[in-house]
mmCIF file of C-alpha atoms in Angstrom:
data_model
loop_
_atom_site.group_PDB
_atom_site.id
_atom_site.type_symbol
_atom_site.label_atom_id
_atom_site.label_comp_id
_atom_site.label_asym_id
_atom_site.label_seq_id
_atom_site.Cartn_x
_atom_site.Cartn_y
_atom_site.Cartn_z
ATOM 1 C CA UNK A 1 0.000 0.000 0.000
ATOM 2 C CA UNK A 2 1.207 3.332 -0.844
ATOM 3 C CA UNK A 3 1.291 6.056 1.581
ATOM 4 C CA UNK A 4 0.703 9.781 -0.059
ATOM 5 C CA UNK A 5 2.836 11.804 1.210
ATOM 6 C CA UNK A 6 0.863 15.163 3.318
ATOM 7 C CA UNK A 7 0.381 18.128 1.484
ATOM 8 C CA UNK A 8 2.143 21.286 2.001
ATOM 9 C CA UNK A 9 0.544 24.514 2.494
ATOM 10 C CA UNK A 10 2.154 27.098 0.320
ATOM 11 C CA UNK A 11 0.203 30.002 -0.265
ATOM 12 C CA UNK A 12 0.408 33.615 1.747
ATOM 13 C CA UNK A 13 -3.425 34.072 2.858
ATOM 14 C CA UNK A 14 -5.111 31.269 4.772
ATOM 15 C CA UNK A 15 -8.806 31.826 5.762
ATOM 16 C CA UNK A 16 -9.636 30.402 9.601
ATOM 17 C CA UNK A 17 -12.902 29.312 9.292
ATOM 18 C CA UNK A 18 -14.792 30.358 12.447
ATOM 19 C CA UNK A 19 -16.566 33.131 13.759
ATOM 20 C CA UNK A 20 -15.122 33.074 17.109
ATOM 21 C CA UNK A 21 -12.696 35.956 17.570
ATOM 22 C CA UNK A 22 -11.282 34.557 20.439
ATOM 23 C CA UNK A 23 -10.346 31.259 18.787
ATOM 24 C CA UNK A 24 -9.305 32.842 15.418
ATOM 25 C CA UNK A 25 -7.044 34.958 17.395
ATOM 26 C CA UNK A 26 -4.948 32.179 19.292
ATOM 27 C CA UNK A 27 -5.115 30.249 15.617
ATOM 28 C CA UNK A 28 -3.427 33.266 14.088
ATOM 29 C CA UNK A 29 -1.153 33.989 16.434
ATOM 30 C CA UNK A 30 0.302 29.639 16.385
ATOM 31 C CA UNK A 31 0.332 29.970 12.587
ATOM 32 C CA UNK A 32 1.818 33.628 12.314
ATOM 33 C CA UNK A 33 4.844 32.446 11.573
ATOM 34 C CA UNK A 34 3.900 30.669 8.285
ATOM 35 C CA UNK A 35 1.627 32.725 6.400
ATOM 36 C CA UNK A 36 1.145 36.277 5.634
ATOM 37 C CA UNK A 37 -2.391 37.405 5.867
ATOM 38 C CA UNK A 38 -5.145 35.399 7.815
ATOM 39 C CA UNK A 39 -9.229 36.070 6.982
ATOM 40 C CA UNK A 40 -11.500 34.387 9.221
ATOM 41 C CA UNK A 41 -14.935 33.098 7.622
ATOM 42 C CA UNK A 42 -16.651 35.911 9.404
ATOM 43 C CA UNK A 43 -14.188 38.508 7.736
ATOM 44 C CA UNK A 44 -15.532 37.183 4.490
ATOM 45 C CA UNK A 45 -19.173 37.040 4.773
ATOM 46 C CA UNK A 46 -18.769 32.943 5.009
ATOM 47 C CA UNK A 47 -21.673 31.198 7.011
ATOM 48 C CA UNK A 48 -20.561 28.267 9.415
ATOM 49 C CA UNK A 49 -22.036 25.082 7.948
ATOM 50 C CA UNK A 50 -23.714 22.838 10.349
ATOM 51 C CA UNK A 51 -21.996 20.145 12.086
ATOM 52 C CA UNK A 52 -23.258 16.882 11.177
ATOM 53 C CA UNK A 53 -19.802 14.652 12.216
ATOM 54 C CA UNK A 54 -19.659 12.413 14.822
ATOM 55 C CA UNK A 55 -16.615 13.319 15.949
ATOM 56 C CA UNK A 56 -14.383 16.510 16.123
ATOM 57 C CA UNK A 57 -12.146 15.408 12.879
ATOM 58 C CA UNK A 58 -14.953 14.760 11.071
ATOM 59 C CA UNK A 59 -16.659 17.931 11.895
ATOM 60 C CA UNK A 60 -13.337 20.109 11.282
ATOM 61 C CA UNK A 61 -12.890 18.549 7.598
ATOM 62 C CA UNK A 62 -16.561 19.462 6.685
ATOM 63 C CA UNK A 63 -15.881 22.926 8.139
ATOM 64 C CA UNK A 64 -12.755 22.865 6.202
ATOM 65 C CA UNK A 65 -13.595 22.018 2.835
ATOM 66 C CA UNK A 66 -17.057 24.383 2.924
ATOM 67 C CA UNK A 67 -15.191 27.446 3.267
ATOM 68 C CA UNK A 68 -12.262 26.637 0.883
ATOM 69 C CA UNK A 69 -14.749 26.065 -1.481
ATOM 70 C CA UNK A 70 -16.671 29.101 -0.678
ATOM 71 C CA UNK A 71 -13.433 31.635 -0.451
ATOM 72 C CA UNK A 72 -11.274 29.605 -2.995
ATOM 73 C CA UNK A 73 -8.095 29.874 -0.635
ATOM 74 C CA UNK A 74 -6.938 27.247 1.726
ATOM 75 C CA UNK A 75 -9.193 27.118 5.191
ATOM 76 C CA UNK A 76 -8.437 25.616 7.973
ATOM 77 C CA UNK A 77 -10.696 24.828 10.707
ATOM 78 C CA UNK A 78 -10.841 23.629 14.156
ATOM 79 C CA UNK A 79 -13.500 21.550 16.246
ATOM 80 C CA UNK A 80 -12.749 21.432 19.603
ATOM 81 C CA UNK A 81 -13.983 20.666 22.930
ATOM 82 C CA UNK A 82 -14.550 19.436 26.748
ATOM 83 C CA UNK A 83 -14.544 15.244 27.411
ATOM 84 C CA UNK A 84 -15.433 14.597 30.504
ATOM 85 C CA UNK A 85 -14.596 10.544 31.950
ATOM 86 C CA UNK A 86 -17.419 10.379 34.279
ATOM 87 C CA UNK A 87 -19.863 11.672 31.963
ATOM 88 C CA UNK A 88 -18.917 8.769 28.902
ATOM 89 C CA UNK A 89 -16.844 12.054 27.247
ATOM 90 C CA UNK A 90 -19.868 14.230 27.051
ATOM 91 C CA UNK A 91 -20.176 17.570 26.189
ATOM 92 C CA UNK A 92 -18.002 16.766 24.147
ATOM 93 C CA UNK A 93 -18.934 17.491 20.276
ATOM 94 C CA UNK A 94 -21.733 19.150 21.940
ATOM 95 C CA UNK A 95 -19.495 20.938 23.821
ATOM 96 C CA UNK A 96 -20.662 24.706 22.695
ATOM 97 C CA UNK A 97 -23.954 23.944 22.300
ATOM 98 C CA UNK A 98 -24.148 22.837 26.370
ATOM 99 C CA UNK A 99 -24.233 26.721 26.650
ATOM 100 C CA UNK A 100 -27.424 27.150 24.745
ATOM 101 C CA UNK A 101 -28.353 29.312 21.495
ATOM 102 C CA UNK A 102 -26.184 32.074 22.618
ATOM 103 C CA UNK A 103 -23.394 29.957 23.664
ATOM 104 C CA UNK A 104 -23.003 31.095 27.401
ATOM 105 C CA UNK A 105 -20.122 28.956 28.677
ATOM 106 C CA UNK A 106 -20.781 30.044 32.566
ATOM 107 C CA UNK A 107 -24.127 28.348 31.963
ATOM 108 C CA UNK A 108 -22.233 25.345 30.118
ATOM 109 C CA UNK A 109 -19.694 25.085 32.669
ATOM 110 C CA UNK A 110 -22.505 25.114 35.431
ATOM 111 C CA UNK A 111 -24.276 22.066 33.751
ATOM 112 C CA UNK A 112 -20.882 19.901 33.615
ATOM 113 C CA UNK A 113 -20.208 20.754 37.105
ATOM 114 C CA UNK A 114 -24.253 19.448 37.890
ATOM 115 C CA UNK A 115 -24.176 16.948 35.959
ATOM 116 C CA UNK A 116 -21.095 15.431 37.538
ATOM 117 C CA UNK A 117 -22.309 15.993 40.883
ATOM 118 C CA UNK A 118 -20.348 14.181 43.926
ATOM 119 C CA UNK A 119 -18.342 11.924 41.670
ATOM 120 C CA UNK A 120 -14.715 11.790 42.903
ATOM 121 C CA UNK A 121 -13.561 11.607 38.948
ATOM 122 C CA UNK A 122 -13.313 14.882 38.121
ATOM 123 C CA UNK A 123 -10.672 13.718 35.270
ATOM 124 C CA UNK A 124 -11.544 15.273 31.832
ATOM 125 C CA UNK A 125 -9.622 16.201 28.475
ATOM 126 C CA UNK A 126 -9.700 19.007 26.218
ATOM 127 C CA UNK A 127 -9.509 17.485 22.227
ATOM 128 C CA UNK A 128 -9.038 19.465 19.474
ATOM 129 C CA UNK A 129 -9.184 18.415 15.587
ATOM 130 C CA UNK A 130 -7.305 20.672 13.034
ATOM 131 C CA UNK A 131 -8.281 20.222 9.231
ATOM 132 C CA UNK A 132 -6.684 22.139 6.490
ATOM 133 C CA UNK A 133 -7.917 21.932 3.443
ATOM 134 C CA UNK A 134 -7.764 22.868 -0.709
ATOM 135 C CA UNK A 135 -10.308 24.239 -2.590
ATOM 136 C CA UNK A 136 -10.396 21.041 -4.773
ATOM 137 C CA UNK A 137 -11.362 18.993 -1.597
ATOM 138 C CA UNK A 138 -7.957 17.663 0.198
ATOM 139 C CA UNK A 139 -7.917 17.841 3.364
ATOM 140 C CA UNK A 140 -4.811 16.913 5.560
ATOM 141 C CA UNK A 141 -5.990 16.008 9.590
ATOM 142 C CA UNK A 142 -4.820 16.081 13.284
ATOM 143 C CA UNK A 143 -6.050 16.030 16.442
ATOM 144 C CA UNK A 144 -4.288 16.943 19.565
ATOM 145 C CA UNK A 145 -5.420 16.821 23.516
ATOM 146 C CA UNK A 146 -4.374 17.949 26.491
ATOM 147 C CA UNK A 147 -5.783 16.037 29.965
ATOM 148 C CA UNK A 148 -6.650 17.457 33.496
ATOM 149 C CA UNK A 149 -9.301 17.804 35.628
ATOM 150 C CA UNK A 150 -12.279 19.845 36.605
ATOM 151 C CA UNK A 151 -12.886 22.269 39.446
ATOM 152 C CA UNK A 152 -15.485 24.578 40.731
ATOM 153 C CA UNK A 153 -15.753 27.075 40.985
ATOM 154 C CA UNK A 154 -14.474 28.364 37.931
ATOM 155 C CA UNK A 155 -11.085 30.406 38.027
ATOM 156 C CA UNK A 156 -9.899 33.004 36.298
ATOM 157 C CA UNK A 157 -10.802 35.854 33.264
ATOM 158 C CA UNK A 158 -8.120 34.535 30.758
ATOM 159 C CA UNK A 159 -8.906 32.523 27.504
ATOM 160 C CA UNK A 160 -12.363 31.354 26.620
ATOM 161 C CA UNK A 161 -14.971 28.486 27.188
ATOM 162 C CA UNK A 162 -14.680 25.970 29.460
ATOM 163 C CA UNK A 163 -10.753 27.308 30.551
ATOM 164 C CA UNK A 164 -11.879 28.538 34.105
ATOM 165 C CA UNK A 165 -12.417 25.264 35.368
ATOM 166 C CA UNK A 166 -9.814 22.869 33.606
ATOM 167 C CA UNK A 167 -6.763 22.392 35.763
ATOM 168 C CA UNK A 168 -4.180 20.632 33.137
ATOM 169 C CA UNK A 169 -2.101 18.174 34.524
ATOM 170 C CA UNK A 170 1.095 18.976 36.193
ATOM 171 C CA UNK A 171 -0.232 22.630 37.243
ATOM 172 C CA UNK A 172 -2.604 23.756 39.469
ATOM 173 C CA UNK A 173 -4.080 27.083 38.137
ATOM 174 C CA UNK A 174 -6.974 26.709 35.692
ATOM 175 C CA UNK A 175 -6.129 27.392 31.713
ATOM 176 C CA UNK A 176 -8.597 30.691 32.466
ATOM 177 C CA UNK A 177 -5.790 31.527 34.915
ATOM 178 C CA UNK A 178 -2.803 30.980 33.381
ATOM 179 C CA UNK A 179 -0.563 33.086 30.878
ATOM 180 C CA UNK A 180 -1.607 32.711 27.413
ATOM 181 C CA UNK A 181 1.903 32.341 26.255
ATOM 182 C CA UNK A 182 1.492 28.982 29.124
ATOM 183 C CA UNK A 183 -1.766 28.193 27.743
ATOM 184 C CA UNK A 184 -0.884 28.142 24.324
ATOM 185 C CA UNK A 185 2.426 25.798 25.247
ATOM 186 C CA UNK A 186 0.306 23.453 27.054
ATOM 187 C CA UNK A 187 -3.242 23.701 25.330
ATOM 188 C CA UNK A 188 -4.754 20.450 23.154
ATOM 189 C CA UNK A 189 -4.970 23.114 20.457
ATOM 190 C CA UNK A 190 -0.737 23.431 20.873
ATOM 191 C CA UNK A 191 -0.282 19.637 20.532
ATOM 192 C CA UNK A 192 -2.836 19.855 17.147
ATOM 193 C CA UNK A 193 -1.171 22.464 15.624
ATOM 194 C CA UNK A 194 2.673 21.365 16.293
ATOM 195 C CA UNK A 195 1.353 18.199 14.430
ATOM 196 C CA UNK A 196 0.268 20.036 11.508
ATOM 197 C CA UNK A 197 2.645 22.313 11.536
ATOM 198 C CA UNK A 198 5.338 19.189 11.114
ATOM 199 C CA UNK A 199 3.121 17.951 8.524
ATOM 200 C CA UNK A 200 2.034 21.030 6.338
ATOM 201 C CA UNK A 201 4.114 24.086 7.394
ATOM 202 C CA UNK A 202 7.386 23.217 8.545
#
């Protein structure tokens, strides 16, 4: 069996497509280094197409591909979120939509914190799936995570989601409190993109 070999990214603009600002700004700032101009999907008018995957990778590529088709430049997207072990890894792919139609993460954070209740496994994982793809439909795929655990209340004002209460392992301030020069070193996002980075920018 023959084994393509990953494609490289080689262009100056690449389009980030979300509409998050605060996610489009830490994907920027990982990638700065390796191309010139970044447009996010919301820069460009682009709607985010529903996600229908089952899992974050599969979610990221149809993300992906829909706005590389739609801006004709090379998009990369992310799908990313909270697995919790004493919930069976829920939120999950869910994990933005725990916080309701306007995406409130206090109120999503609240419900994970409810809905584990008294267990003593507070052990979760943040997972995040990077696709870049081509307007003709390639796609090259990672996904990175990072584990830790959960406390409450939440902690901190830095970085977004569920950061305030995810201790990662080996520290014990909350990604929400810690440096986002520390966050980005540690974060499941990090270990994605230093993947992809070895495989389509390096």
């Amino acid at each position: 069996m023959i084994i393509a070999a990953p494609r490289r990214f080689s262009g100056d603009t690449l389009v980030i497509a979300s509409h998050n600002a605060g996610k489009v700004g830490e994907i920027a700032e990982l990638l700065r280094p390796y191309a010139r101009t970044f447009r996010s999907a919301g820069d460009l008018g682009l709607p985010e197409p529903e996600e229908t995957g089952q899992t974050f990778a599969a979610n990221a590529e149809l993300k992906a591909r829909a706005i590389a088709l739609a801006s004709g430049s090379v998009a990369l997207a992310d799908d990313s979120g909270l697995a919790v072990a004493a919930l069976d890894g829920q939120p999950g792919i869910y994990s933005a939509r725990w916080g309701g139609p306007g995406r409130d993460f206090l109120l999503a954070m609240t419900r994970v914190n409810d809905e584990l209740g008294d267990s003593a496994d507070r052990s979760a994982a943040f997972i995040c799936a990077l696709a870049l793809a081509w307007p003709d439909g390639h796609c090259e795929t990672v996904v990175g995570r990072v584990a830790g655990a959960l406390v409450w209340p939440p902690r901190g004002s830095n970085g977004f989601g569920y950061d305030p209460m995810f201790v990662p392992c080996g520290h014990d301030q909350t990604f929400g409190e810690l440096s986002a020069a520390t966050k980005h070193a540690l974060s499941h996002r990090a270990d994605a993109f230093r993947q992809l980075v070895a495989r389509c920018f390096g």
